[in-house]
GROMACS .gro file of N, CA and C in nm:
model
  183
    1UNK      N    1   3.719   3.505   3.911
    1UNK     CA    2   3.612   3.411   3.939
    1UNK      C    3   3.583   3.333   3.811
    2UNK      N    4   3.579   3.205   3.822
    2UNK     CA    5   3.557   3.122   3.704
    2UNK      C    6   3.410   3.127   3.661
    3UNK      N    7   3.389   3.089   3.539
    3UNK     CA    8   3.254   3.088   3.483
    3UNK      C    9   3.162   2.995   3.560
    4UNK      N   10   3.213   2.880   3.600
    4UNK     CA   11   3.129   2.784   3.671
    4UNK      C   12   3.087   2.838   3.808
    5UNK      N   13   3.175   2.914   3.873
    5UNK     CA   14   3.140   2.973   4.003
    5UNK      C   15   3.034   3.080   3.984
    6UNK      N   16   3.049   3.162   3.878
    6UNK     CA   17   2.948   3.265   3.850
    6UNK      C   18   2.813   3.202   3.819
    7UNK      N   19   2.815   3.096   3.741
    7UNK     CA   20   2.690   3.026   3.709
    7UNK      C   21   2.627   2.969   3.835
    8UNK      N   22   2.709   2.911   3.921
    8UNK     CA   23   2.658   2.856   4.047
    8UNK      C   24   2.598   2.966   4.134
    9UNK      N   25   2.662   3.082   4.138
    9UNK     CA   26   2.608   3.195   4.215
    9UNK      C   27   2.474   3.242   4.158
   10UNK      N   28   2.467   3.248   4.026
   10UNK     CA   29   2.342   3.290   3.961
   10UNK      C   30   2.231   3.189   3.991
   11UNK      N   31   2.263   3.061   3.982
   11UNK     CA   32   2.164   2.957   4.010
   11UNK      C   33   2.118   2.966   4.155
   12UNK      N   34   2.211   2.988   4.247
   12UNK     CA   35   2.175   3.002   4.389
   12UNK      C   36   2.081   3.121   4.410
   13UNK      N   37   2.113   3.232   4.345
   13UNK     CA   38   2.028   3.352   4.358
   13UNK      C   39   1.889   3.327   4.299
   14UNK      N   40   1.883   3.261   4.185
   14UNK     CA   41   1.754   3.230   4.124
   14UNK      C   42   1.671   3.138   4.214
   15UNK      N   43   1.735   3.041   4.275
   15UNK     CA   44   1.664   2.950   4.365
   15UNK      C   45   1.612   3.025   4.488
   16UNK      N   46   1.693   3.116   4.541
   16UNK     CA   47   1.650   3.195   4.657
   16UNK      C   48   1.529   3.281   4.621
   17UNK      N   49   1.537   3.346   4.504
   17UNK     CA   50   1.425   3.430   4.461
   17UNK      C   51   1.300   3.346   4.436
   18UNK      N   52   1.319   3.228   4.379
   18UNK     CA   53   1.206   3.139   4.355
   18UNK      C   54   1.140   3.100   4.487
   19UNK      N   55   1.220   3.070   4.587
   19UNK     CA   56   1.166   3.037   4.720
   19UNK      C   57   1.086   3.153   4.776
   20UNK      N   58   1.138   3.276   4.760
   20UNK     CA   59   1.066   3.394   4.808
   20UNK      C   60   0.932   3.409   4.736
   21UNK      N   61   0.933   3.388   4.606
   21UNK     CA   62   0.809   3.400   4.527
   21UNK      C   63   0.709   3.293   4.570
   22UNK      N   64   0.755   3.171   4.591
   22UNK     CA   65   0.665   3.064   4.633
   22UNK      C   66   0.605   3.092   4.771
   23UNK      N   67   0.684   3.148   4.862
   23UNK     CA   68   0.632   3.185   4.994
   23UNK      C   69   0.524   3.292   4.980
   24UNK      N   70   0.550   3.391   4.895
   24UNK     CA   71   0.452   3.498   4.873
   24UNK      C   72   0.324   3.442   4.811
   25UNK      N   73   0.338   3.350   4.717
   25UNK     CA   74   0.220   3.288   4.656
   25UNK      C   75   0.139   3.210   4.759
   26UNK      N   76   0.206   3.139   4.847
   26UNK     CA   77   0.136   3.066   4.954
   26UNK      C   78   0.058   3.162   5.043
   27UNK      N   79   0.121   3.273   5.077
   27UNK     CA   80   0.054   3.372   5.162
   27UNK      C   81  -0.068   3.430   5.090
   28UNK      N   82  -0.054   3.462   4.963
   28UNK     CA   83  -0.167   3.515   4.886
   28UNK      C   84  -0.278   3.412   4.874
   29UNK      N   85  -0.241   3.287   4.857
   29UNK     CA   86  -0.340   3.180   4.848
   29UNK      C   87  -0.421   3.170   4.977
   30UNK      N   88  -0.353   3.179   5.091
   30UNK     CA   89  -0.423   3.175   5.220
   30UNK      C   90  -0.518   3.295   5.234
   31UNK      N   91  -0.473   3.412   5.190
   31UNK     CA   92  -0.558   3.531   5.199
   31UNK      C   93  -0.681   3.516   5.109
   32UNK      N   94  -0.663   3.461   4.991
   32UNK     CA   95  -0.776   3.440   4.900
   32UNK      C   96  -0.874   3.342   4.961
   33UNK      N   97  -0.824   3.235   5.021
   33UNK     CA   98  -0.912   3.137   5.086
   33UNK      C   99  -0.993   3.203   5.197
   34UNK      N  100  -0.930   3.291   5.275
   34UNK     CA  101  -1.001   3.359   5.383
   34UNK      C  102  -1.111   3.449   5.327
   35UNK      N  103  -1.082   3.519   5.219
   35UNK     CA  104  -1.182   3.606   5.158
   35UNK      C  105  -1.297   3.523   5.104
   36UNK      N  106  -1.266   3.414   5.036
   36UNK     CA  107  -1.372   3.329   4.981
   36UNK      C  108  -1.458   3.270   5.091
   37UNK      N  109  -1.397   3.230   5.202
   37UNK     CA  110  -1.475   3.176   5.313
   37UNK      C  111  -1.566   3.283   5.372
   38UNK      N  112  -1.519   3.406   5.376
   38UNK     CA  113  -1.602   3.513   5.432
   38UNK      C  114  -1.718   3.547   5.339
   39UNK      N  115  -1.704   3.517   5.210
   39UNK     CA  116  -1.810   3.546   5.114
   39UNK      C  117  -1.910   3.431   5.099
   40UNK      N  118  -1.878   3.315   5.153
   40UNK     CA  119  -1.966   3.199   5.141
   40UNK      C  120  -2.098   3.228   5.212
   41UNK      N  121  -2.209   3.184   5.151
   41UNK     CA  122  -2.339   3.209   5.214
   41UNK      C  123  -2.348   3.139   5.350
   42UNK      N  124  -2.405   3.210   5.442
   42UNK     CA  125  -2.422   3.156   5.576
   42UNK      C  126  -2.570   3.131   5.601
   43UNK      N  127  -2.600   3.032   5.679
   43UNK     CA  128  -2.739   3.000   5.710
   43UNK      C  129  -2.801   3.116   5.787
   44UNK      N  130  -2.919   3.156   5.742
   44UNK     CA  131  -2.991   3.263   5.809
   44UNK      C  132  -3.056   3.208   5.936
   45UNK      N  133  -3.055   3.286   6.041
   45UNK     CA  134  -3.125   3.240   6.162
   45UNK      C  135  -3.275   3.235   6.136
   46UNK      N  136  -3.342   3.146   6.204
   46UNK     CA  137  -3.487   3.132   6.188
   46UNK      C  138  -3.554   3.262   6.233
   47UNK      N  139  -3.654   3.303   6.157
   47UNK     CA  140  -3.727   3.425   6.190
   47UNK      C  141  -3.830   3.391   6.297
   48UNK      N  142  -3.820   3.461   6.407
   48UNK     CA  143  -3.913   3.439   6.518
   48UNK      C  144  -3.995   3.566   6.535
   49UNK      N  145  -4.127   3.556   6.516
   49UNK     CA  146  -4.208   3.677   6.531
   49UNK      C  147  -4.207   3.725   6.677
   50UNK      N  148  -4.197   3.855   6.691
   50UNK     CA  149  -4.197   3.914   6.824
   50UNK      C  150  -4.332   3.983   6.843
   51UNK      N  151  -4.411   3.937   6.938
   51UNK     CA  152  -4.542   4.000   6.959
   51UNK      C  153  -4.525   4.143   7.012
   52UNK      N  154  -4.603   4.233   6.953
   52UNK     CA  155  -4.602   4.372   6.995
   52UNK      C  156  -4.739   4.403   7.052
   53UNK      N  157  -4.747   4.444   7.177
   53UNK     CA  158  -4.878   4.475   7.235
   53UNK      C  159  -4.940   4.596   7.165
   54UNK      N  160  -5.068   4.581   7.131
   54UNK     CA  161  -5.140   4.689   7.063
   54UNK      C  162  -5.249   4.739   7.159
   55UNK      N  163  -5.247   4.871   7.187
   55UNK     CA  164  -5.351   4.926   7.275
   55UNK      C  165  -5.491   4.903   7.216
   56UNK      N  166  -5.590   4.896   7.301
   56UNK     CA  167  -5.729   4.869   7.260
   56UNK      C  168  -5.779   4.973   7.161
   57UNK      N  169  -5.735   5.097   7.172
   57UNK     CA  170  -5.782   5.203   7.081
   57UNK      C  171  -5.739   5.173   6.938
   58UNK      N  172  -5.618   5.123   6.920
   58UNK     CA  173  -5.570   5.092   6.785
   58UNK      C  174  -5.642   4.970   6.730
   59UNK      N  175  -5.678   4.876   6.815
   59UNK     CA  176  -5.750   4.758   6.768
   59UNK      C  177  -5.887   4.798   6.715
   60UNK      N  178  -5.952   4.897   6.778
   60UNK     CA  179  -6.084   4.940   6.737
   60UNK      C  180  -6.078   5.018   6.606
   61UNK      N  181  -5.967   5.079   6.575
   61UNK     CA  182  -5.957   5.163   6.456
   61UNK      C  183  -5.947   5.085   6.331
   0.00000   0.00000   0.00000
């Protein structure tokens, strides 16, 4: 096998590995975005008072 063929094979392998790494980085980036979105503050629902009936005996106390 000539030197140029070996170099071409090495370059091809490096490019393949680089593609794999870039795909993994994209996946990690998406996961980080999902985590950050889940941590973002969300609007609190308006507090609505719920009336609780109080017996007359407790009102007198």
